[in-house]
XYZ file of N, CA and C in Angstrom:
825
model
N 118.779 93.808 95.560
C 117.542 94.443 95.050
C 116.500 94.574 96.086
N 116.113 95.585 96.434
C 115.096 95.535 97.522
C 113.602 95.664 96.928
N 112.627 95.625 97.930
C 111.365 95.546 97.392
C 110.818 96.827 96.554
N 111.445 97.936 97.159
C 110.883 99.180 96.439
C 111.494 99.236 94.910
N 112.654 98.606 94.942
C 113.302 98.720 93.469
C 112.344 97.644 92.621
N 111.935 96.512 93.133
C 111.086 95.624 92.484
C 109.739 96.432 91.965
N 109.150 96.972 92.985
C 107.994 97.660 92.729
C 108.145 98.725 91.571
N 109.205 99.415 91.609
C 109.468 100.708 90.827
C 109.779 99.987 89.309
N 110.497 98.812 89.215
C 110.859 98.307 87.981
C 109.503 97.881 87.285
N 108.625 97.150 87.890
C 107.509 96.766 87.284
C 106.437 97.664 87.119
N 106.522 98.941 87.574
C 105.603 99.995 87.637
C 104.363 99.566 88.451
N 104.608 98.863 89.755
C 103.553 98.508 90.483
C 103.262 99.626 91.586
N 102.260 99.540 92.302
C 102.071 100.553 93.288
C 102.444 99.902 94.653
N 102.673 98.740 94.640
C 103.100 97.838 95.914
C 103.342 96.487 95.451
N 104.264 95.629 96.281
C 104.614 94.353 95.879
C 103.340 93.391 96.026
N 103.133 92.583 94.973
C 101.949 91.814 95.085
C 102.242 90.374 95.798
N 103.394 90.041 96.045
C 103.718 88.615 96.625
C 104.540 88.670 97.701
N 103.847 89.362 98.699
C 104.343 89.384 100.073
C 103.567 88.313 100.929
N 104.095 87.443 101.699
C 103.344 86.479 102.411
C 102.604 86.899 103.749
N 102.714 88.251 103.989
C 101.923 88.746 105.181
C 100.381 88.724 104.860
N 99.606 88.514 105.830
C 98.184 88.193 105.482
C 97.278 89.574 105.389
N 97.537 90.299 104.587
C 96.911 91.395 104.112
C 95.535 91.142 103.524
N 94.601 91.574 104.167
C 93.048 91.048 103.669
C 92.785 91.629 102.311
N 93.535 92.725 101.916
C 93.253 93.259 100.493
C 93.759 92.227 99.509
N 94.693 91.315 99.993
C 95.231 90.541 98.766
C 94.512 89.099 98.814
N 93.556 89.024 99.840
C 92.835 87.596 99.920
C 92.000 87.430 98.658
N 92.408 86.400 97.812
C 91.523 86.000 96.743
C 90.392 85.278 97.047
N 89.145 85.689 96.668
C 87.931 85.029 97.033
C 87.611 83.698 96.029
N 88.258 82.716 96.575
C 88.017 81.453 95.703
C 86.627 80.925 96.242
N 86.195 79.935 95.739
C 84.759 79.586 96.141
C 84.761 78.937 97.667
N 85.800 78.284 97.973
C 85.990 77.856 99.442
C 86.150 79.034 100.439
N 87.050 80.091 99.891
C 86.867 81.180 100.859
C 85.711 82.022 100.997
N 84.929 82.201 99.893
C 83.674 82.825 100.017
C 82.786 81.978 100.811
N 82.724 80.734 100.617
C 81.802 79.765 101.444
C 82.122 79.874 102.933
N 83.439 79.807 103.266
C 83.886 79.912 104.625
C 83.477 81.245 105.346
N 83.785 82.363 104.625
C 83.456 83.613 105.127
C 81.902 83.812 105.328
N 81.107 83.346 104.316
C 79.789 83.533 104.445
C 79.306 82.831 105.720
N 79.795 81.436 105.980
C 79.219 80.589 106.815
C 79.568 81.254 108.342
N 80.826 81.905 108.386
C 81.324 82.445 109.579
C 80.518 83.607 110.169
N 80.181 84.555 109.022
C 79.309 85.724 109.162
C 77.905 85.313 109.425
N 77.359 84.447 108.802
C 76.089 83.896 109.122
C 75.895 83.409 110.522
N 76.846 82.613 111.073
C 76.840 81.960 112.363
C 77.002 82.950 113.315
N 77.709 83.994 113.136
C 78.079 85.050 114.175
C 76.826 86.082 114.244
N 76.288 86.368 113.000
C 75.187 87.269 112.985
C 73.990 86.859 113.722
N 73.685 85.528 113.389
C 72.453 84.848 113.996
C 72.718 84.022 115.226
N 73.972 84.185 115.752
C 74.430 83.665 117.006
C 74.155 82.120 117.206
N 74.388 81.506 116.037
C 74.026 80.153 116.082
C 74.886 79.135 116.821
N 76.194 79.243 116.671
C 77.242 78.482 117.282
C 78.586 78.697 117.018
N 79.583 78.186 117.682
C 80.937 78.317 117.490
C 81.469 77.455 116.212
N 82.538 77.897 115.678
C 83.250 77.291 114.445
C 84.685 77.047 114.696
N 85.071 75.970 114.222
C 86.528 75.680 114.108
C 86.962 75.454 112.593
N 87.920 76.112 112.181
C 88.464 76.011 110.836
C 89.855 75.501 110.903
N 90.120 74.526 110.034
C 91.435 73.927 109.980
C 91.777 73.654 108.592
N 93.066 73.534 108.352
C 93.600 73.235 107.141
C 95.129 73.332 107.130
N 95.697 72.792 105.977
C 97.158 72.757 105.990
C 97.863 74.114 106.025
N 99.165 74.034 106.412
C 100.001 75.227 106.409
C 99.852 75.886 105.042
N 99.688 77.195 105.039
C 99.890 78.064 103.865
C 98.654 77.943 102.969
N 97.447 77.589 103.542
C 96.263 77.350 102.703
C 95.360 78.650 103.013
N 95.930 79.719 103.480
C 95.159 81.084 103.544
C 94.541 81.249 104.662
N 94.562 80.494 105.762
C 93.450 80.508 106.827
C 93.666 81.913 107.714
N 94.913 82.350 107.793
C 95.158 83.587 108.529
C 94.653 84.693 107.820
N 94.906 84.880 106.537
C 94.280 85.893 105.723
C 92.827 85.961 105.835
N 92.199 84.817 105.764
C 90.612 84.697 105.886
C 90.163 85.241 107.041
N 90.854 84.723 108.339
C 90.341 85.210 109.708
C 90.749 86.652 109.746
N 91.668 87.304 109.182
C 91.745 88.681 109.250
C 90.855 89.497 108.360
N 90.446 88.834 107.240
C 89.252 89.535 106.559
C 87.995 89.508 107.177
N 87.704 88.214 107.910
C 86.539 88.104 108.736
C 86.535 89.336 109.850
N 87.603 89.310 110.356
C 87.683 90.286 111.584
C 87.425 91.835 111.003
N 88.147 92.043 109.833
C 87.831 93.450 109.200
C 86.410 93.643 108.903
N 85.818 92.652 108.292
C 84.375 92.794 107.795
C 83.329 92.858 108.947
N 83.616 92.134 109.920
C 82.674 92.014 111.124
C 82.751 93.431 111.942
N 83.971 93.967 111.944
C 84.376 95.059 112.604
C 83.670 96.327 112.185
N 83.298 96.322 110.806
C 82.705 97.481 110.172
C 81.247 97.541 110.553
N 80.659 96.531 111.189
C 79.329 96.573 111.596
C 79.262 96.743 113.134
N 78.501 97.867 113.530
C 78.528 98.298 114.997
C 78.016 97.288 115.953
N 77.163 96.248 115.484
C 76.649 95.361 116.243
C 77.531 94.476 116.641
N 78.587 94.329 116.071
C 79.770 93.252 116.526
C 80.855 93.907 117.464
N 81.354 93.198 118.469
C 82.389 93.472 119.248
C 83.367 92.486 119.075
N 84.332 92.730 118.219
C 85.142 91.460 117.554
C 86.564 91.695 118.070
N 87.196 90.699 118.546
C 88.524 90.610 118.977
C 89.317 89.497 118.345
N 90.411 89.672 117.843
C 91.201 88.731 117.379
C 92.561 88.501 118.156
N 92.704 87.191 118.394
C 93.901 86.709 119.296
C 94.689 85.763 118.524
N 95.980 85.983 118.619
C 96.960 84.682 118.220
C 97.133 83.979 119.371
N 96.896 82.622 119.148
C 97.062 81.776 120.277
C 98.215 81.825 120.858
N 98.569 82.389 122.041
C 99.856 82.467 122.693
C 100.216 81.159 123.402
N 101.532 81.048 123.842
C 102.055 79.932 124.436
C 101.930 80.122 126.040
N 100.573 79.936 126.354
C 100.179 80.019 127.697
C 99.933 78.578 128.539
N 100.449 78.667 129.681
C 100.396 77.517 130.381
C 99.125 76.946 131.009
N 98.257 77.829 131.287
C 97.008 77.569 131.971
C 95.697 78.104 131.214
N 94.661 77.562 131.616
C 93.385 78.134 131.210
C 93.143 79.522 131.748
N 93.568 79.614 133.032
C 93.313 80.970 133.714
C 93.984 81.989 133.009
N 95.250 81.771 132.540
C 96.004 82.776 131.740
C 95.355 83.111 130.496
N 94.753 82.097 129.796
C 94.236 82.359 128.653
C 92.753 82.987 128.760
N 92.013 82.870 129.996
C 90.828 83.605 130.353
C 91.181 85.059 130.537
N 92.259 85.330 131.281
C 92.683 86.691 131.508
C 92.897 87.285 130.223
N 93.519 86.722 129.190
C 93.790 87.372 127.853
C 92.565 87.637 127.234
N 91.624 86.915 127.118
C 90.448 86.995 126.497
C 89.697 88.148 127.063
N 89.676 88.249 128.607
C 88.992 89.218 129.250
C 89.435 90.607 128.825
N 90.906 90.653 129.030
C 91.653 91.894 128.715
C 91.318 92.358 127.329
N 91.179 91.558 126.478
C 90.979 92.001 125.119
C 89.637 92.514 124.915
N 88.755 92.068 125.724
C 87.244 92.833 125.635
C 87.272 93.818 126.800
N 88.207 94.251 127.357
C 88.321 95.226 128.483
C 87.373 94.824 129.664
N 87.395 93.607 130.059
C 86.551 93.268 131.116
C 87.685 93.049 132.501
N 87.235 93.347 133.656
C 88.169 93.382 134.879
C 88.406 91.959 135.103
N 89.641 91.613 135.341
C 89.890 90.207 135.898
C 90.113 90.146 137.458
N 89.823 89.060 137.922
C 90.010 88.933 139.576
C 91.109 87.885 139.721
N 91.406 87.979 141.041
C 92.701 87.008 141.474
C 92.002 85.549 141.511
N 90.643 85.444 141.711
C 90.023 84.255 141.663
C 89.543 83.772 140.263
N 89.924 82.652 139.862
C 89.495 82.169 138.306
C 87.755 82.221 138.413
N 87.173 81.842 139.455
C 85.760 81.809 139.410
C 85.160 83.231 139.342
N 85.670 84.087 140.237
C 85.167 85.510 140.092
C 85.557 86.047 138.704
N 86.669 85.727 138.006
C 86.879 86.170 136.861
C 85.811 85.773 135.853
N 85.493 84.442 135.836
C 84.409 83.972 134.990
C 83.048 84.554 135.201
N 82.761 85.010 136.624
C 81.628 85.664 136.815
C 81.508 86.973 136.199
N 82.704 87.711 136.159
C 82.742 89.167 135.594
C 82.596 88.853 134.148
N 83.034 87.905 133.574
C 82.887 87.726 132.060
C 81.568 87.379 131.730
N 80.792 86.626 132.461
C 79.465 86.110 132.234
C 78.604 87.445 132.317
N 78.953 88.288 133.328
C 77.987 89.573 133.473
C 78.235 90.349 132.311
N 79.411 90.576 131.798
C 79.831 91.348 130.509
C 79.092 90.585 129.342
N 78.958 89.424 129.293
C 78.330 88.956 128.160
C 76.865 89.191 128.175
N 76.491 89.082 129.440
C 74.752 89.444 129.546
C 74.523 90.744 129.260
N 75.404 91.611 129.596
C 75.193 93.129 129.410
C 75.340 93.407 127.883
N 76.348 92.766 127.152
C 76.449 92.879 125.758
C 75.042 92.505 125.089
N 74.566 91.516 125.483
C 73.265 90.857 124.910
C 72.042 91.820 125.009
N 72.049 92.315 126.201
C 70.972 93.432 126.636
C 71.169 94.558 125.714
N 72.290 94.948 125.449
C 72.509 96.118 124.442
C 72.801 95.754 123.012
N 72.180 94.537 122.668
C 72.116 94.121 121.227
C 73.358 94.031 120.676
N 74.608 93.855 121.365
C 76.023 93.610 120.785
C 76.354 92.237 120.806
N 77.162 91.731 119.615
C 77.460 90.474 119.576
C 78.932 90.317 119.780
N 79.331 89.867 120.879
C 80.775 89.632 121.077
C 81.281 88.466 120.273
N 82.442 88.674 119.504
C 82.996 87.669 118.734
C 84.506 87.432 118.998
N 84.831 86.196 119.431
C 86.250 85.839 119.746
C 86.801 85.123 118.515
N 87.857 85.654 117.891
C 88.389 85.042 116.854
C 89.900 84.530 117.456
N 90.247 83.240 117.266
C 91.681 82.891 117.672
C 92.289 82.160 116.482
N 93.387 82.837 116.285
C 94.241 82.169 115.233
C 95.313 81.317 115.877
N 95.955 80.442 115.000
C 96.971 79.590 115.280
C 96.406 78.681 116.663
N 95.086 78.335 116.506
C 94.568 77.678 117.780
C 94.969 76.153 118.053
N 95.770 75.664 116.911
C 96.348 74.333 117.256
C 97.281 74.204 118.246
N 97.702 75.463 118.722
C 98.545 75.380 119.819
C 97.879 75.494 121.268
N 96.668 75.375 121.191
C 95.768 75.725 122.446
C 95.750 74.278 123.177
N 95.934 74.242 124.493
C 95.986 73.104 125.173
C 94.704 72.525 125.467
N 94.622 71.214 126.106
C 93.244 70.646 126.408
C 92.630 71.508 127.534
N 93.326 71.986 128.299
C 92.797 72.864 129.498
C 92.168 74.098 128.857
N 92.869 74.600 127.799
C 92.154 75.968 127.130
C 90.857 75.568 126.351
N 90.934 74.544 125.858
C 89.905 74.006 124.999
C 88.703 73.799 126.029
N 89.025 73.206 127.266
C 88.014 73.115 128.329
C 87.327 74.375 128.551
N 88.215 75.380 128.678
C 87.619 76.871 128.959
C 86.706 77.207 127.878
N 87.136 76.843 126.632
C 86.177 77.363 125.457
C 84.790 76.603 125.593
N 84.951 75.191 125.969
C 83.730 74.524 126.239
C 83.027 75.132 127.265
N 83.598 75.583 128.299
C 82.802 76.184 129.396
C 82.137 77.469 128.988
N 82.978 78.314 128.110
C 82.243 79.579 127.773
C 81.051 79.242 126.835
N 81.088 78.203 126.363
C 79.916 77.828 125.410
C 78.577 77.871 126.180
N 78.830 77.407 127.536
C 77.672 77.381 128.257
C 76.964 78.760 128.653
N 77.567 79.838 128.371
C 77.049 81.244 128.552
C 75.976 81.341 127.355
N 74.823 81.052 127.669
C 73.797 81.299 126.610
C 72.330 81.468 127.230
N 71.478 81.936 126.495
C 70.043 82.016 126.887
C 69.443 80.716 126.166
N 68.096 80.738 126.328
C 67.520 79.347 125.764
C 67.562 79.341 124.337
N 67.757 80.511 123.656
C 67.984 80.386 122.152
C 69.326 80.792 121.692
N 70.017 81.598 122.389
C 71.318 82.285 121.910
C 72.467 82.115 122.656
N 73.635 82.002 121.841
C 74.874 81.882 122.315
C 75.384 83.225 122.664
N 75.868 83.568 123.867
C 76.242 84.954 124.257
C 77.704 85.385 123.789
N 78.338 84.319 123.424
C 79.797 84.439 122.869
C 79.902 83.615 121.580
N 80.391 84.387 120.518
C 80.584 83.689 119.259
C 81.955 83.384 119.206
N 82.364 82.280 118.970
C 83.824 81.743 118.960
C 84.087 81.153 117.525
N 85.352 81.616 117.024
C 85.819 80.980 115.751
C 87.348 80.760 116.028
N 87.568 79.276 116.105
C 88.880 78.841 116.355
C 89.570 78.614 114.973
N 90.726 79.006 114.605
C 91.342 78.752 113.350
C 92.737 78.101 113.433
N 93.050 77.233 112.873
C 94.388 76.586 113.021
C 94.732 75.545 112.040
N 95.857 74.932 112.104
C 96.327 74.010 111.316
C 95.501 72.687 111.481
N 95.908 71.517 110.602
C 95.118 70.275 110.719
C 94.967 69.800 112.137
N 96.011 69.958 112.929
C 96.095 69.429 114.254
C 94.969 69.822 115.064
N 94.486 71.106 114.830
C 93.401 71.760 115.581
C 92.127 70.760 115.378
N 91.821 70.370 114.176
C 90.810 69.436 113.777
C 90.906 68.130 114.553
N 91.970 67.670 114.614
C 92.216 66.370 115.461
C 91.917 66.631 116.829
N 92.509 67.762 117.594
C 92.314 68.047 118.835
C 90.871 68.037 119.277
N 90.065 68.812 118.448
C 88.804 68.984 118.791
C 87.860 67.778 118.481
N 88.146 66.926 117.387
C 87.450 65.745 117.086
C 87.645 64.804 118.274
N 88.935 64.762 118.871
C 89.116 63.818 120.028
C 88.506 64.326 121.272
N 88.198 65.557 121.508
C 87.485 66.205 122.596
C 85.911 66.191 122.249
N 85.361 65.032 122.368
C 84.069 64.714 121.718
C 82.962 65.825 122.288
N 83.154 66.102 123.610
C 82.020 66.918 124.250
C 82.044 68.449 123.472
N 83.290 68.832 123.168
C 83.407 70.149 122.546
C 83.121 70.019 121.041
N 83.575 68.837 120.357
C 83.267 68.593 118.819
C 81.660 68.624 118.641
N 80.944 68.022 119.580
C 79.585 67.973 119.461
C 78.938 69.370 119.311
N 79.629 70.383 119.975
C 79.022 71.811 120.057
C 79.554 72.816 119.063
N 80.499 72.361 118.343
C 81.118 73.303 117.330
C 81.024 72.784 115.927
N 80.799 73.655 114.921
C 80.716 73.539 113.348
C 82.145 73.546 112.942
N 82.361 72.592 112.088
C 83.953 72.529 111.366
C 83.846 73.125 110.100
N 84.912 73.738 109.533
C 85.170 74.203 108.225
C 86.443 73.707 107.954
N 86.557 72.894 107.044
C 87.917 72.341 106.450
C 88.322 73.093 105.385
N 89.550 73.725 105.413
C 90.109 74.332 104.311
C 90.994 73.335 103.480
N 91.157 73.542 102.303
C 92.054 72.689 101.516
C 92.825 73.526 100.493
N 93.654 72.866 99.815
C 94.486 73.582 98.682
C 93.617 74.178 97.524
N 94.104 74.941 96.796
C 93.355 75.671 95.743
C 93.199 74.618 94.557
N 92.289 74.872 93.752
C 92.324 74.302 92.431
C 93.209 74.953 91.457
N 93.729 74.319 90.314
C 94.539 75.111 89.361
C 93.908 76.303 89.079
N 92.648 76.258 88.611
C 91.991 77.556 88.084
C 92.002 78.566 89.133
N 91.814 78.345 90.494
C 91.929 79.285 91.524
C 93.169 79.954 91.644
N 94.149 79.220 91.576
C 95.714 79.226 91.980
C 96.094 80.399 90.610
N 95.700 80.188 89.479
C 95.935 81.206 88.375
C 95.363 82.360 88.561
N 94.013 82.294 88.950
C 93.113 83.529 89.196
C 93.682 84.496 90.545
N 94.270 83.661 91.574
C 94.814 84.321 92.452
C 96.093 85.117 92.230
N 96.903 84.513 91.455
C 98.162 85.212 91.048
C 97.859 86.531 90.238
N 96.952 86.410 89.380
C 96.583 87.542 88.529
C 95.738 88.728 89.241
N 94.915 88.188 90.296
C 94.474 89.010 91.219
C 95.342 89.910 92.076
N 96.245 89.126 92.672
C 97.411 90.032 93.423
C 97.936 90.959 92.636
N 98.279 90.593 91.182
C 99.083 91.401 90.367
C 98.188 92.678 90.150
N 96.997 92.507 89.907
C 95.882 93.628 89.699
C 95.719 94.523 90.923
N 95.721 94.000 92.064
C 95.573 94.707 93.151
C 96.968 95.665 93.390
N 97.958 95.298 92.990
C 99.206 95.953 93.024
C 99.336 96.848 91.715
N 98.534 96.863 90.690
C 98.458 97.820 89.738
C 98.868 97.260 88.214
N 99.038 96.012 88.205
C 99.490 95.397 87.083
C 98.379 94.448 86.409
N 98.100 94.757 85.065
C 97.104 93.778 84.385
C 97.726 92.579 83.660
N 99.048 93.004 83.229
C 99.647 92.081 82.223
C 100.020 90.724 83.215
N 99.970 89.608 82.536
C 100.439 88.352 83.035
C 101.828 88.356 83.494
N 102.141 87.445 84.463
C 103.608 87.469 84.916
C 104.305 86.432 84.091
N 103.624 85.543 83.192
C 104.132 84.801 82.508
C 104.137 85.122 80.867
N 105.003 84.657 80.084
C 104.908 84.782 78.524
C 103.755 83.857 78.140
N 103.145 84.539 77.059
C 102.100 83.846 76.508
C 102.225 82.418 76.165
N 103.485 82.299 75.399
C 103.847 80.981 74.778
C 103.960 79.703 75.846
N 104.223 80.209 77.102
C 104.431 79.187 78.151
C 103.710 79.244 79.351
N 102.685 80.385 79.431
C 101.886 80.492 80.480
C 101.190 79.343 80.915
N 100.566 78.473 80.096
C 99.820 77.263 80.440
C 100.795 76.315 81.252
N 101.913 76.017 80.735
C 102.800 75.190 81.237
C 103.433 75.684 82.677
N 103.656 77.009 82.732
C 104.050 77.626 83.859
C 103.089 77.422 85.030
N 101.853 77.725 84.772
C 100.801 77.493 85.837
C 100.650 76.219 86.326
N 100.665 75.251 85.312
C 100.726 73.674 85.747
C 101.837 73.346 86.492
N 103.073 73.844 86.340
C 104.173 73.491 87.071
C 104.019 74.285 88.580
N 103.571 75.480 88.566
C 103.421 76.130 89.669
C 102.537 75.385 90.654
N 101.459 74.925 90.027
C 100.486 74.164 90.789
C 101.017 72.917 91.349
N 101.747 72.171 90.435
C 102.270 70.999 90.715
C 103.299 70.843 91.909
N 104.125 71.975 91.846
C 105.272 72.161 92.892
C 104.544 72.799 94.169
N 103.654 73.411 94.090
C 103.061 74.113 95.383
C 101.932 73.396 95.849
N 101.410 72.306 95.228
C 100.346 71.497 95.583
C 99.184 72.331 95.840
N 99.018 73.384 95.143
C 97.842 74.416 95.336
C 97.760 75.141 96.543
N 98.862 75.362 97.287
C 98.823 75.990 98.611
C 99.304 77.556 98.252
N 98.366 78.480 98.521
C 98.694 79.860 98.298
C 100.043 80.404 98.794
N 100.472 80.141 99.945
C 101.564 80.751 100.575
C 102.975 80.280 99.684
N 102.993 78.936 99.376
C 104.124 78.519 98.430
C 104.114 79.109 97.186
N 102.918 79.347 96.498
C 102.845 79.859 95.190
C 103.191 81.315 95.299
N 102.818 81.915 96.399
C 103.235 83.457 96.506
C 104.634 83.570 96.655
N 105.569 82.592 97.337
C 106.787 82.553 97.479
C 107.482 82.370 96.240
N 107.161 81.577 95.355
C 107.638 81.209 94.188
C 107.611 82.692 93.251
N 106.425 83.221 93.277
C 106.152 84.418 92.493
C 106.942 85.633 92.933
N 107.269 85.662 94.310
C 108.100 86.455 94.882
C 109.601 86.641 94.146
N 110.046 85.374 94.218
C 111.373 85.169 93.724
C 111.377 85.266 92.012
N 110.273 85.120 91.480
C 110.175 85.121 90.083
C 110.277 86.635 89.770
N 109.740 87.673 90.403
C 109.853 89.107 90.257
C 111.322 89.474 90.446
N 112.003 88.878 91.553
C 113.664 89.308 91.590
C 114.335 88.686 90.218
N 114.121 87.608 90.076
C 114.701 86.944 88.946
C 114.460 87.725 87.593
N 113.364 88.173 87.263
C 112.974 88.742 86.067
C 113.573 90.248 86.035
N 113.523 90.945 87.216
C 114.279 92.214 87.371
C 115.707 92.174 87.090
N 116.423 91.164 87.681
C 117.800 90.927 87.482
C 118.278 90.654 86.041
N 117.146 89.944 85.175
C 117.487 89.712 83.797
C 116.920 90.916 82.825
N 116.271 91.945 83.284
C 116.007 92.905 82.561
C 114.542 92.700 81.892
N 113.799 91.548 82.367
C 112.663 91.138 81.688
C 111.296 91.418 82.615
N 110.203 91.174 82.037
C 109.022 91.455 82.743
C 107.966 90.354 82.660
N 108.435 89.132 81.952
C 107.597 87.923 81.959
C 108.515 86.776 82.092
N 107.991 85.890 82.881
C 108.801 84.529 83.183
C 108.250 83.399 82.311
N 109.182 82.433 82.210
C 108.947 81.247 81.523
C 108.626 80.067 82.463
N 108.370 78.850 82.046
C 108.026 77.814 82.801
C 109.157 77.190 83.462
N 110.238 77.450 82.630
C 111.610 76.953 83.065
C 112.053 77.749 84.609
N 111.664 78.838 84.455
C 112.097 79.681 85.622
C 111.105 79.272 86.846
N 109.891 78.950 86.664
C 108.974 78.312 87.685
C 109.793 77.218 88.198
N 110.174 76.269 87.416
C 110.597 74.994 87.864
C 111.870 75.218 88.772
N 112.826 76.070 88.230
C 114.128 76.354 88.845
C 113.880 76.922 90.174
N 113.030 78.000 90.307
C 112.801 78.508 91.466
C 112.135 77.571 92.584
N 111.090 76.799 92.008
C 110.484 75.842 93.064
C 111.372 74.747 93.495
N 112.242 74.361 92.671
C 113.265 73.389 93.202
C 114.278 74.102 94.146
N 114.690 75.173 93.815
C 115.587 76.033 94.919
C 114.846 76.222 96.260
N 113.487 76.339 96.331
C 112.857 76.558 97.391
C 112.460 75.068 98.086
N 113.005 74.021 97.583
C 112.804 72.682 98.276
C 111.350 72.213 98.004
N 110.657 72.682 96.969
C 109.501 72.144 96.629
C 109.595 71.078 95.660
N 108.679 70.080 95.730
C 108.893 68.993 94.973
C 107.572 68.336 94.379
N 107.646 67.923 93.265
C 106.415 67.423 92.559
C 105.964 66.109 93.108
């Protein structure tokens, strides 16, 4: 049974439980709203760089893509989103950053930095705000973080010329805290798992986006089903989405449209999730 068959069976417009980071399916929990608002505020007022970190599956990639989408709608921002690549040197990373902003690179590292500084000054003079978003930033090396530290020196007496948001797993927070000079210049945002209430609302929100208002669970066991879903997934959105993805397959195979708490437990265990 493929995805199209599932969509058709439940009368949906699209599948609600795909783990790809589509910003339309980002549920605005209180911590997501707060993180987005903080990132927008810091970028708009050129206050300073941010590093956002949290456990795998806590929704960081969806959040940074939503941030990219929202800032890109404002002509004041020149926003670039990079997925932290497996690069060996800070020079290679600088070239990638410059290429993303369409800035000419040079054979000399120093000359490239000079070109980038000139670009940032020109952007400032034209009232443009360059924003660099880096996802999966936990893979950045110490040398690449040193480059970030250096780029933060491009500033006027009052304004950062480049707004930087690093997003990654918990290791990112550890790396930056251990790099005290960089940590002192960046603002942290710690992402955590969802509450039970947020998890329940997220599941229903995704169903609504896909065209279904009816609950995925039977009324008689909905409360227990959500408690089990929360217990097995530890409130992590990605794991909850994966369980619900298989729930739809299971329901369609059985010719039903609503699940029981027992199905949640069986699928969670089959995915090697544990309470």
